[in-house]
Amino acid sequence: MNKMQDTAHSVFGIFGNVTALFLFLSPVITFWRIIKTKSTEQFSGIPYVMTLLNCLLSAWYGLPFVSKNNLLVSTINGTGAGIEVIYVLIFIVYAPKKEKTKILGLFAFVLTFFAAVALISLLALHGNTRKLFCGFATAVFSIIMYGSPLSVMRTVIRTKSVEFMPFFLSLFCFLCGTSWFIFGLLGMDPFVYVNNGFGSFLGALQLILYFIYRKNKGKGKNENKSTCVVSVELGLPDEPNEDKELSNANGAQNGHV
């Protein structure tokens, strides 16, 4: 990498850190509401636990002894992992008994899975084999996380209402995915640019849908339901059970690298 490439690589990495941090912090209002009401209501904790796994794997992949020139991937995902742990613990504290047990079990699975990946890569694998193993694990879960808003996009098309899809969340998903896509290209790392290129593409599709249906905002038959989807990231109104699939998709949008 020449000096100009190295500078551009750092710039896009820093910008990716900023946009990803915004996404990680986007559910703060939701969790403040949970703390105030001492109830998780109809919110789902699953997106936050799965985002935690994605952050842990990405942070591990970015470490110098796993892959080179990806330390900025580790810094933001390490920060994201800490934020997601706080979200998950708050959810566990205020969740009803059945939901608490489910999230605790999933949380334990995530920590066990990450520990297994880390130990295998550290003790049994070396050099490029270690990078390939950790890279594939990271890419798979990143693509799953990026693909989660597809159900929201389908609903926007069906209802012709962008109430189902917060504009700024879609914008920052696009900016975040694009930043890390370019970062990966400059660093010639397919485990960074492939999954984030996919995320950038989906973010662009969300923005296109927004501009197609923006004039119909709030005019759909399901206007009351639609605001419940937004609530997962912005903590607005109560969310009925039938909208849980959509809320999970919005919840999983936060924090991809």
Coordinates of C-alpha atoms in Angstrom, one line a residue:
M1 CA 0.0 0.0 0.0
N2 CA 1.5 3.4 -1.0
K3 CA 1.3 6.5 1.1
M4 CA -1.8 7.9 -0.6
Q5 CA -3.6 4.5 -0.3
D6 CA -2.6 4.3 3.3
T7 CA -4.0 7.7 4.0
A8 CA -7.3 7.0 2.2
H9 CA -7.5 3.7 4.0
S10 CA -7.2 5.4 7.4
V11 CA -9.7 8.1 6.4
F12 CA -12.4 5.7 5.4
G13 CA -11.7 3.6 8.5
I14 CA -12.2 6.6 10.7
F15 CA -15.3 7.6 8.9
G16 CA -16.6 4.0 9.2
N17 CA -15.9 4.2 12.9
V18 CA -18.0 7.3 13.3
T19 CA -21.0 6.0 11.3
A20 CA -20.9 2.6 13.0
L21 CA -20.8 4.3 16.4
F22 CA -24.0 6.2 15.4
L23 CA -25.6 2.9 14.6
F24 CA -24.5 1.3 17.8
L25 CA -25.9 4.1 19.8
S26 CA -29.2 4.4 17.9
P27 CA -31.1 2.1 20.4
V28 CA -30.2 4.2 23.4
I29 CA -33.7 5.8 23.5
T30 CA -35.3 2.4 23.4
F31 CA -33.3 1.2 26.4
W32 CA -33.8 4.4 28.3
R33 CA -37.5 3.7 27.9
I34 CA -37.1 0.1 29.1
I35 CA -35.3 1.4 32.2
K36 CA -37.9 4.1 32.9
T37 CA -40.9 1.7 32.5
K38 CA -39.0 -1.3 34.0
S39 CA -40.4 -3.4 31.2
T40 CA -39.1 -4.7 27.9
E41 CA -42.7 -4.6 26.6
Q42 CA -42.8 -6.2 23.1
F43 CA -39.2 -5.4 22.2
S44 CA -37.0 -8.4 21.2
G45 CA -33.6 -8.9 22.7
I46 CA -32.4 -11.3 19.9
P47 CA -31.0 -8.6 17.5
Y48 CA -28.8 -7.2 20.2
V49 CA -27.4 -10.6 21.2
M50 CA -26.7 -11.5 17.6
T51 CA -25.1 -8.0 16.9
L52 CA -22.9 -8.7 19.9
L53 CA -21.6 -11.9 18.2
N54 CA -21.0 -10.0 15.0
C55 CA -19.0 -7.4 16.9
L56 CA -16.9 -9.9 18.8
L57 CA -16.0 -11.8 15.7
S58 CA -15.2 -8.7 13.7
A59 CA -13.1 -7.2 16.6
W60 CA -11.2 -10.5 16.8
Y61 CA -10.6 -10.6 13.0
G62 CA -9.2 -7.0 13.0
L63 CA -6.5 -7.8 15.5
P64 CA -2.9 -7.7 14.0
F65 CA -2.2 -11.4 14.7
V66 CA -5.3 -12.4 12.8
S67 CA -5.3 -9.9 9.9
K68 CA -3.0 -7.0 8.9
N69 CA -4.1 -3.3 8.6
N70 CA -7.5 -3.8 10.2
L71 CA -7.0 -2.4 13.6
L72 CA -9.7 0.2 13.0
V73 CA -12.1 -2.7 12.5
S74 CA -11.2 -3.9 16.0
T75 CA -11.5 -0.5 17.7
I76 CA -15.1 0.1 16.6
N77 CA -16.3 -3.5 17.0
G78 CA -14.7 -3.7 20.4
T79 CA -16.6 -0.5 21.4
G80 CA -19.7 -1.9 19.8
A81 CA -19.4 -5.2 21.7
G82 CA -19.2 -3.3 25.0
I83 CA -22.3 -1.3 24.0
E84 CA -24.2 -4.4 23.0
V85 CA -23.3 -6.1 26.3
I86 CA -24.9 -3.2 28.2
Y87 CA -28.0 -3.5 26.0
V88 CA -28.3 -7.2 26.6
L89 CA -27.8 -6.9 30.4
I90 CA -30.4 -4.2 30.6
F91 CA -32.8 -6.4 28.6
I92 CA -32.2 -9.4 30.8
V93 CA -32.8 -7.4 34.0
Y94 CA -36.2 -6.1 32.9
A95 CA -37.4 -9.0 30.7
P96 CA -40.2 -11.3 31.9
K97 CA -39.0 -14.7 33.2
K98 CA -39.6 -16.7 29.9
E99 CA -37.9 -14.1 27.7
K100 CA -35.1 -13.6 30.3
T101 CA -34.3 -17.3 30.2
K102 CA -34.3 -17.3 26.3
I103 CA -32.0 -14.3 26.1
L104 CA -29.7 -15.6 28.8
G105 CA -29.4 -18.9 26.9
L106 CA -28.6 -17.1 23.6
F107 CA -26.1 -14.8 25.4
A108 CA -24.3 -17.9 26.8
F109 CA -24.3 -19.5 23.3
V110 CA -22.8 -16.3 21.7
L111 CA -20.0 -16.1 24.3
T112 CA -19.3 -19.9 24.0
F113 CA -19.3 -19.7 20.2
F114 CA -16.9 -16.7 20.2
A115 CA -14.6 -18.3 22.7
A116 CA -14.5 -21.5 20.6
V117 CA -13.6 -19.5 17.4
A118 CA -11.0 -17.5 19.3
L119 CA -9.3 -20.5 21.0
I120 CA -9.3 -22.6 17.8
S121 CA -7.8 -19.8 15.8
L122 CA -5.3 -18.9 18.5
L123 CA -4.1 -22.5 19.4
A124 CA -4.7 -24.6 16.3
L125 CA -4.3 -22.3 13.4
H126 CA -1.6 -20.0 12.1
G127 CA -0.9 -17.4 9.5
N128 CA -3.2 -17.3 6.5
T129 CA -5.2 -20.3 7.7
R130 CA -6.1 -18.4 10.9
K131 CA -7.2 -15.4 8.8
L132 CA -9.3 -17.5 6.5
F133 CA -11.1 -19.3 9.4
C134 CA -11.8 -16.0 11.3
G135 CA -12.7 -14.2 8.1
F136 CA -15.3 -16.7 7.0
A137 CA -16.9 -16.7 10.4
T138 CA -17.0 -12.9 10.5
A139 CA -18.3 -12.5 6.9
V140 CA -21.2 -15.0 7.4
F141 CA -22.6 -13.3 10.5
S142 CA -22.0 -9.8 8.9
I143 CA -24.0 -10.7 5.9
I144 CA -26.8 -12.2 8.1
M145 CA -26.9 -8.9 10.0
Y146 CA -26.9 -6.8 6.9
G147 CA -29.7 -8.9 5.3
S148 CA -32.0 -8.5 8.3
P149 CA -33.7 -5.3 7.0
L150 CA -35.0 -7.2 3.9
S151 CA -38.3 -7.9 5.7
V152 CA -38.7 -4.1 6.3
M153 CA -38.0 -3.4 2.7
R154 CA -40.6 -5.9 1.6
T155 CA -43.2 -4.3 3.9
V156 CA -42.4 -0.8 2.5
I157 CA -43.0 -2.1 -1.0
R158 CA -46.2 -3.9 0.1
T159 CA -47.7 -0.9 2.0
K160 CA -46.1 1.9 -0.1
S161 CA -45.3 3.6 3.2
V162 CA -41.8 4.6 4.4
E163 CA -43.0 4.8 8.0
F164 CA -41.7 1.3 8.2
M165 CA -38.1 2.4 7.4
P166 CA -36.5 5.3 9.3
F167 CA -34.6 7.5 6.8
F168 CA -31.5 8.3 9.0
L169 CA -31.1 4.7 10.0
S170 CA -31.1 3.7 6.3
L171 CA -28.7 6.6 5.5
F172 CA -26.2 5.6 8.1
C173 CA -26.4 1.9 7.2
F174 CA -25.5 2.9 3.7
L175 CA -22.7 5.3 4.7
C176 CA -21.3 2.7 7.2
G177 CA -21.4 -0.1 4.6
T178 CA -19.9 2.1 1.9
S179 CA -17.1 3.3 4.2
W180 CA -16.0 -0.2 5.2
F181 CA -16.4 -1.5 1.6
I182 CA -13.9 1.1 0.4
F183 CA -11.7 0.5 3.4
G184 CA -11.7 -3.2 2.5
L185 CA -10.9 -2.5 -1.1
L186 CA -8.0 -0.3 -0.3
G187 CA -6.7 -2.9 2.1
M188 CA -7.4 -5.7 -0.4
D189 CA -9.3 -7.7 2.2
P190 CA -12.3 -9.6 0.8
F191 CA -13.5 -10.5 4.3
V192 CA -14.1 -6.7 4.8
Y193 CA -15.2 -5.5 1.4
V194 CA -17.5 -8.4 0.3
N195 CA -19.9 -8.3 3.3
N196 CA -19.8 -4.5 3.5
G197 CA -20.3 -4.2 -0.2
F198 CA -23.5 -6.3 0.3
G199 CA -24.5 -3.9 3.2
S200 CA -23.8 -0.8 1.1
F201 CA -26.0 -2.2 -1.8
L202 CA -28.9 -3.0 0.6
G203 CA -28.5 0.5 2.2
A204 CA -28.7 2.1 -1.3
L205 CA -31.8 0.0 -2.0
Q206 CA -33.4 1.3 1.2
L207 CA -32.7 4.9 0.2
I208 CA -34.1 4.4 -3.3
L209 CA -37.3 2.9 -1.7
Y210 CA -37.5 5.9 0.6
F211 CA -37.4 8.4 -2.3
I212 CA -39.9 6.4 -4.3
Y213 CA -42.4 6.2 -1.5
R214 CA -41.5 9.3 0.6
K215 CA -44.7 11.2 -0.5
N216 CA -46.8 8.3 0.9
K217 CA -45.4 8.7 4.4
G218 CA -48.1 8.0 7.0
K219 CA -50.8 7.3 4.4
G220 CA -50.9 3.5 4.5
K221 CA -53.6 1.5 6.1
N222 CA -51.1 0.3 8.7
E223 CA -50.0 3.7 9.8
N224 CA -50.4 2.9 13.4
K225 CA -48.4 -0.4 13.1
S226 CA -45.7 1.3 11.1
T227 CA -44.6 3.7 13.8
C228 CA -44.2 0.6 16.1
V229 CA -41.4 -0.6 13.8
V230 CA -39.6 2.7 14.1
S231 CA -39.9 2.4 17.9
V232 CA -37.3 -0.4 18.1
E233 CA -34.5 2.0 17.3
L234 CA -36.1 5.3 18.4
G235 CA -38.2 4.1 21.4
L236 CA -41.5 5.6 20.3
P237 CA -44.9 3.9 20.7
D238 CA -45.9 0.5 21.9
E239 CA -45.4 -2.4 19.5
P240 CA -48.0 -5.1 18.9
N241 CA -47.0 -8.8 18.6
E242 CA -47.7 -9.1 14.9
D243 CA -45.0 -6.5 14.1
K244 CA -42.2 -8.3 16.0
E245 CA -40.6 -9.7 12.8
L246 CA -40.3 -6.1 11.4
S247 CA -38.9 -4.8 14.7
N248 CA -36.3 -7.5 14.9
A249 CA -35.1 -6.5 11.4
N250 CA -34.8 -2.8 12.3
G251 CA -33.1 -3.7 15.6
A252 CA -30.5 -5.7 13.8
Q253 CA -29.5 -2.8 11.6
N254 CA -27.4 -1.2 14.2
G255 CA -23.7 -1.7 14.0
H256 CA -22.2 -3.6 11.0
V257 CA -18.6 -3.7 10.0

